[in-house]
Short mmCIF file of C-alpha atoms in Angstrom, two decimals:
data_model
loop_
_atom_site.label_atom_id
_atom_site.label_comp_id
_atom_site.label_asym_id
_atom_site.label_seq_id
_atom_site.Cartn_x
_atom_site.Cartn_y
_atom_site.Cartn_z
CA UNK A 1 0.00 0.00 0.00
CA UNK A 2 2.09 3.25 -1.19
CA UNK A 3 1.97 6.05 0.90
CA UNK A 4 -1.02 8.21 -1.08
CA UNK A 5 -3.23 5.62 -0.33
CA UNK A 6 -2.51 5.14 2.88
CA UNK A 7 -3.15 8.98 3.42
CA UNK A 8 -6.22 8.75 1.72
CA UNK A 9 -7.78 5.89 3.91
CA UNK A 10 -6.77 7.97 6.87
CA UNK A 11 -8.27 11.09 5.76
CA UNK A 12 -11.42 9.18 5.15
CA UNK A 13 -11.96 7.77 8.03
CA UNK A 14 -11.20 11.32 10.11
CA UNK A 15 -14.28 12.65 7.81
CA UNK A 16 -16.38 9.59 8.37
CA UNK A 17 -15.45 10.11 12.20
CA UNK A 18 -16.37 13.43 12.22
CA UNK A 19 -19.55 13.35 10.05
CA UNK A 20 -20.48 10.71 13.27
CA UNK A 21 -19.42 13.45 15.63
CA UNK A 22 -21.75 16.09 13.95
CA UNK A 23 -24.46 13.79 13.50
CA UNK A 24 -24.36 12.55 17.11
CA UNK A 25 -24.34 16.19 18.58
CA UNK A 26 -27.00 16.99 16.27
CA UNK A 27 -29.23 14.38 17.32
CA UNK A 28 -28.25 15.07 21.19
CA UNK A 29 -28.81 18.69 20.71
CA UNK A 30 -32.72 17.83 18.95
CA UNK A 31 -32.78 15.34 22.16
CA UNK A 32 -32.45 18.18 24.27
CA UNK A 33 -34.85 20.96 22.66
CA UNK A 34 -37.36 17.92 22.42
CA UNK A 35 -36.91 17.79 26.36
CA UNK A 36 -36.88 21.40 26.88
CA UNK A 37 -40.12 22.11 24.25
CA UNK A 38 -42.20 19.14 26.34
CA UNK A 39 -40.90 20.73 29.58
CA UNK A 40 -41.61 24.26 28.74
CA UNK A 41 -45.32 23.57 27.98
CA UNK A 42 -45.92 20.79 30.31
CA UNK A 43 -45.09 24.14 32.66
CA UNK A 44 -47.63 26.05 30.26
CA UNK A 45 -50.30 22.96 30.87
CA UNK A 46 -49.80 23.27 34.96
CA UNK A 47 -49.89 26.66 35.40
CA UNK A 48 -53.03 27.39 33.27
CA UNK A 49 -54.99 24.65 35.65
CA UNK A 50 -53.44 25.55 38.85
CA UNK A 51 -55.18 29.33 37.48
CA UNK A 52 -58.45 27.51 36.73
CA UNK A 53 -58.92 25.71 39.24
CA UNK A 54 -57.04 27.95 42.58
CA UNK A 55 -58.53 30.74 41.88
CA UNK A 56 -61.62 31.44 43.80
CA UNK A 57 -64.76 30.67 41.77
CA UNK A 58 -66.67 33.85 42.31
CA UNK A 59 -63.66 35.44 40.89
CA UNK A 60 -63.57 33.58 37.26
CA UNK A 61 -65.69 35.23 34.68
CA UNK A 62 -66.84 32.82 31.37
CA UNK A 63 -64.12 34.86 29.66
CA UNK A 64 -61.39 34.35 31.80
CA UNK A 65 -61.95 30.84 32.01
CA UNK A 66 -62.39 30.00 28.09
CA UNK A 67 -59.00 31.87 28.10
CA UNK A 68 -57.36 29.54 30.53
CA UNK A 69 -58.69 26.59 28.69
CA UNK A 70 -57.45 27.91 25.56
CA UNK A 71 -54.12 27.81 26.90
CA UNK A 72 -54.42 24.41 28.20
CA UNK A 73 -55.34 23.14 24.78
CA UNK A 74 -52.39 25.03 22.97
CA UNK A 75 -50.37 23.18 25.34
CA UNK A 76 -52.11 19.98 24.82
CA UNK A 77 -51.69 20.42 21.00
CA UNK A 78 -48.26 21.18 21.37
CA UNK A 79 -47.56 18.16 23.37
CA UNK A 80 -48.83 15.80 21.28
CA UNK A 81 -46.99 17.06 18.30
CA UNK A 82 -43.42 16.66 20.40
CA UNK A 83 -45.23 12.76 21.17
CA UNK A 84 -44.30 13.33 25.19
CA UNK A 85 -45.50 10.25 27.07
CA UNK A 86 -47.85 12.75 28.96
CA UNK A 87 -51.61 11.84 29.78
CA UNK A 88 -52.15 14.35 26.96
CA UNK A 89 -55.50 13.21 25.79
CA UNK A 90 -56.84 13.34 29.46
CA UNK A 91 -55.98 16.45 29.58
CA UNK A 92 -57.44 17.52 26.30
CA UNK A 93 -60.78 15.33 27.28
CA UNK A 94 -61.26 17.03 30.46
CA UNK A 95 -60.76 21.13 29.11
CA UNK A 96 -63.33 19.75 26.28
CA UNK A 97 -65.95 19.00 28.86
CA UNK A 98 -65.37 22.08 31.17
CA UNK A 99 -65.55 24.25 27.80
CA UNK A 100 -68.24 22.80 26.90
CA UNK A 101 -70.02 23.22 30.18
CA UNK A 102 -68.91 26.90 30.22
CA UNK A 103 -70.76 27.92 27.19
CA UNK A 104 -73.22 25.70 27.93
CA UNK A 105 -73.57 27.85 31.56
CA UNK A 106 -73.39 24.62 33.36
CA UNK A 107 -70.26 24.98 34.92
CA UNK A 108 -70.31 25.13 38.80
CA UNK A 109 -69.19 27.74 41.07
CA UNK A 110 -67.64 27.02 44.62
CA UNK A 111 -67.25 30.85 46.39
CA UNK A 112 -64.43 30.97 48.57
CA UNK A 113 -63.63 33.69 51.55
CA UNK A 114 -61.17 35.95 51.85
CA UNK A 115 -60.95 35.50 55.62
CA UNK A 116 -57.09 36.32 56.39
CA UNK A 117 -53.92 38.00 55.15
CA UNK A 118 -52.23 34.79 54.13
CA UNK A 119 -55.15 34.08 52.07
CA UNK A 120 -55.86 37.57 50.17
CA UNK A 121 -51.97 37.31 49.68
CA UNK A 122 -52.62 33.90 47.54
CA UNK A 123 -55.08 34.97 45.55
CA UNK A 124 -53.20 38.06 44.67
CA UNK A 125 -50.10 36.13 43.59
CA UNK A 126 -52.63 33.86 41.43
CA UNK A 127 -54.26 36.66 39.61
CA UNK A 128 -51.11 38.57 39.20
CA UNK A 129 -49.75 35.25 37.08
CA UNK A 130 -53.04 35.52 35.44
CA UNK A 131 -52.11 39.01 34.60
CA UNK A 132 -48.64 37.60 33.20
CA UNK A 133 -50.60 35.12 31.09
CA UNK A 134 -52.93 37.14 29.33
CA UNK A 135 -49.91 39.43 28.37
CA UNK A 136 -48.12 36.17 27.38
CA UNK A 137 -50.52 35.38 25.24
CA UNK A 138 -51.53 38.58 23.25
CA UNK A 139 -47.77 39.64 22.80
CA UNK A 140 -47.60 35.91 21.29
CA UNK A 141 -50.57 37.11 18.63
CA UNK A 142 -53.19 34.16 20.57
CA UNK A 143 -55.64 36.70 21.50
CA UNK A 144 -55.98 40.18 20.01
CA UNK A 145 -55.75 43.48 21.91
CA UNK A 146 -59.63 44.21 22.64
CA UNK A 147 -59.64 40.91 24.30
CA UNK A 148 -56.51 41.32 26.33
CA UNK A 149 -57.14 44.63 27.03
CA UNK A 150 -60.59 43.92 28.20
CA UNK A 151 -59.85 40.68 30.22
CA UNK A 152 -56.22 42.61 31.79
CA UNK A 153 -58.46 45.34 33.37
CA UNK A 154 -61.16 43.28 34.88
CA UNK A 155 -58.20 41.12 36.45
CA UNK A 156 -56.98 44.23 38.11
CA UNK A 157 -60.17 45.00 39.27
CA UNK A 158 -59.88 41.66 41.06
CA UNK A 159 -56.84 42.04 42.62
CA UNK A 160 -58.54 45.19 44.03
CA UNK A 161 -61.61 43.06 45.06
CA UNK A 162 -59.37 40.87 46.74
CA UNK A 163 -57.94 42.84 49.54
CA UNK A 164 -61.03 44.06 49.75
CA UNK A 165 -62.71 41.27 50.24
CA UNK A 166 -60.08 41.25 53.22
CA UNK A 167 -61.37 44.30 54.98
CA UNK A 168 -65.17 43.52 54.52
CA UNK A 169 -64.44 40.38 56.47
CA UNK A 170 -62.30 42.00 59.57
CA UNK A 171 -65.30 44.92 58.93
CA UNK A 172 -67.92 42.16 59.82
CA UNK A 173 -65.86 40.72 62.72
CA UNK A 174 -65.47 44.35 64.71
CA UNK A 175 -69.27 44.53 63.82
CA UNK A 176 -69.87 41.14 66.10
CA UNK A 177 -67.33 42.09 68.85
CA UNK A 178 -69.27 45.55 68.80
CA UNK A 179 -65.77 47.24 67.98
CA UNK A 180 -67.57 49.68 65.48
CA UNK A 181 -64.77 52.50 65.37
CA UNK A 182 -62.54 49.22 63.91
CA UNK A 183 -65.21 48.31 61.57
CA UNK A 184 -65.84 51.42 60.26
CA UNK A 185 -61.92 51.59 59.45
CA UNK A 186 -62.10 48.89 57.46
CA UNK A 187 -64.92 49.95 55.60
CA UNK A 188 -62.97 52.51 54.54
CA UNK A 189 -60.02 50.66 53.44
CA UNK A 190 -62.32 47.79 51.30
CA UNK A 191 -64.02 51.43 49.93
CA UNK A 192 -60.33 52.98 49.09
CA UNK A 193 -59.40 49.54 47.31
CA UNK A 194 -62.19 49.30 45.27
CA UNK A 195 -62.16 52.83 44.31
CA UNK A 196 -58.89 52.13 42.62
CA UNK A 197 -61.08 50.58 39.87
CA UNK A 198 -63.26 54.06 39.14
CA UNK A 199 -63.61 52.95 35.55
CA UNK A 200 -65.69 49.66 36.30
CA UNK A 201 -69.37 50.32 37.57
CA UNK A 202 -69.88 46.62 39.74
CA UNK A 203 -66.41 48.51 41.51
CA UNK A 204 -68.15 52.22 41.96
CA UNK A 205 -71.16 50.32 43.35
CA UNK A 206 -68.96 48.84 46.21
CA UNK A 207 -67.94 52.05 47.02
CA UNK A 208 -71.15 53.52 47.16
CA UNK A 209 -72.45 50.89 49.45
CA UNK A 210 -69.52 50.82 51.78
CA UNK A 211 -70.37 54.67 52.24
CA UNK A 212 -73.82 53.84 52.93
CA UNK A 213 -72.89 51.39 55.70
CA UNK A 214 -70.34 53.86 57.01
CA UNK A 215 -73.05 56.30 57.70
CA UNK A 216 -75.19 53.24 59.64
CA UNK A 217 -72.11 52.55 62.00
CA UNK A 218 -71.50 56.07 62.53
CA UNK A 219 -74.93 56.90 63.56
CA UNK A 220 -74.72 53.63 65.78
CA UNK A 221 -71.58 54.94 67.11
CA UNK A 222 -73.71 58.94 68.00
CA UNK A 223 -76.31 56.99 69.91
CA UNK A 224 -74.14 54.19 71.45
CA UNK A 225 -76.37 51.53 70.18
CA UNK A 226 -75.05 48.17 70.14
CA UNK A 227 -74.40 46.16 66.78
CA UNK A 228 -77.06 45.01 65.62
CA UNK A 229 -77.59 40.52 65.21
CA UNK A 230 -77.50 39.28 61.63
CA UNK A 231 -76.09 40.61 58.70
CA UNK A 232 -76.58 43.61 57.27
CA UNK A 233 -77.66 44.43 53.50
CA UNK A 234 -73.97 44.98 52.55
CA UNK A 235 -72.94 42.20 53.88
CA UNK A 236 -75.45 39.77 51.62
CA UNK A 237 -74.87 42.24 49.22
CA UNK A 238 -71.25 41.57 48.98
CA UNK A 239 -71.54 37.83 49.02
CA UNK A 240 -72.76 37.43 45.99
CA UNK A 241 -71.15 40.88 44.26
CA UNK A 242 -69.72 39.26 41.40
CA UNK A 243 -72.47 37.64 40.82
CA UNK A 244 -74.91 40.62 40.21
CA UNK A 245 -76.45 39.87 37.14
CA UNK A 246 -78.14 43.32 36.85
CA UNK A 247 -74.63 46.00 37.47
CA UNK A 248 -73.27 43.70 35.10
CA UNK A 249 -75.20 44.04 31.98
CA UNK A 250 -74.45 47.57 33.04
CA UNK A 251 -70.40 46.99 33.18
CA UNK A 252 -68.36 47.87 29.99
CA UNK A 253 -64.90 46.48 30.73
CA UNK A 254 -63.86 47.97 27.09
CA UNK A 255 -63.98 51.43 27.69
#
C-alpha cells in the first residue's frame, strides 16, 4: 500500500469520524430541545390549571376561564406534536368537557372567603400570574388586543376586590365584637381599594355601598347603640357581588 493511499484511507476515516461526531451532537442537541419544548409547555399545561382551578370561583368570569382553557389546549396540541408520554388526551378530554359546560352555563361555582392575610396574599399572587398570562398570550398574537385589554383590566379589578374582600371580612368581625370604630376603618379601606377601579361600575357600586354602611355605624356609634344581630344588606350584598347579574349588563370592561 504506497503512501497516497494510505493517506487517503486515513483522511477518510477522520471525515467519516467526524460526520459521526456532527451527526451525534445533532441528534443530542434535537434530544435536548425535544426535552426542553415538552418541559416548557408541560409548565404552560400546569400553570393554566393551577389558574383555573385555585382561583376562587366567584372570581372567574366565562371569559377568563375559556382563556385559561385555551391555553391548556395550545399546550395539549403542542404536546402531542413533540409525542411526550404525557396523559395528553386526558388532559385535552377534560378542558373539552369544562368548555363545553362553560358555554353551555353549566359549569359550577364554589365561592371561597377571603378570611385572612395569608389568604388575600394567595389569591393576589394567582391573579397577578393571570395578569402575566394574558400578556403572554396577546404579545404571542393568541388573542388580540380588545380581548386582552378587556380581560387585563377586569383582572386588576380583582386584585382590588381581593384585599377588599379582606377588609369587609375584619369589617364584619369588629361589627360582632361591637368594635364599630374598627369596623368602620375597614370599611374605609375595602371602599379605598375598590375605588382604585373608578372605571368599572360593579367597583363604583362597592364604594357607594360601603359609604352607605359607614353612615349606619357612625350613627350607631352617636347613639351608642349596640351592633345590631344578623347581617346587614352589605354584607349579603357583597356575598354574591360578582355575581350581580343586573350592574353587570351595566359593566363595559372595554372602555
Amino acid at each position: 500500500m504506497d503512501t497516497t493511499t494510505i493517506v487517503l484511507l486515513l483522511a477518510a476515516i477522520v471525515t467519516v469520524s467526524i460526520v459521526i461526531i456532527v451527526l451525534s451532537q445533532m441528534r443530542e442537541r434535537a434530544r435536548i430541545e425535544r426535552v426542553r419544548k415538552i418541559t416548557a409547555q408541560e409548565d404552560a399545561y400546569k400553570r393554566a390549571n393551577r389558574l383555573l382551578t385555585e382561583i376562587p370561583g366567584q372570581y372567574l368570569t366565562a371569559d377568563l376561564k375559556l382563556l385559561l382553557i385555551k391555553r391548556i389546549e395550545e399546550a395539549c396540541t403542542e404536546l402531542a406534536g413533540l409525542k411526550s408520554n404525557l396523559p395528553v388526551k386526558e388532559w385535552q378530554k377534560s378542558a373539552a368537557e369544562l368548555k363545553t359546560q362553560i358555554v353551555e352555563k353549566r359549569d359550577t361555582t364554589t365561592p371561597v372567603k377571603i378570611d385572612s392575610a395569608e389568604k388575600s396574599n394567595y389569591v393576589k399572587e394567582l391573579l397577578q400570574n393571570l395578569f402575566k398570562m394574558i400578556e403572554g398570550m396577546h404579545k404571542s398574537g393568541r388573542i388580540d388586543s380588545a380581548t386582552a385589554k378587556k380581560n387585563l383590566k377586569y383582572v386588576l379589578f380583582l386584585v382590588h376586590k381581593t384585599h377588599a374582600d379582606l377588609h369587609v371580612f375584619q369589617a364584619r368581625d369588629y361589627v360582632r365584637q361591637n368594635e364599630i370604630r374598627k369596623a368602620i376603618h375597614a370599611y374605609h379601606l375595602a371602599s379605598t381599594e375598590m375605588g382604585k377601579s373608578r372605571d368599572n361600575p360593579l367597583a363604583m357600586k362597592a364604594v357607594k355601598s360601603f359609604r352607605t354602611r359607614i353612615q349606619e355605624l357612625e350613627a350607631m356609634s352617636a347613639e351608642g347603640k349596640e351592633s345590631p344581630q344578623g347581617e346587614s344588606k352589605l354584607d349579603r350584598e357583597w356575598d354574591t357581588f360578582l355575581h350581580d347579574d343586573e350592574w353587570k349588563k351595566k359593566a363595559d370592561y372595554d372602555d
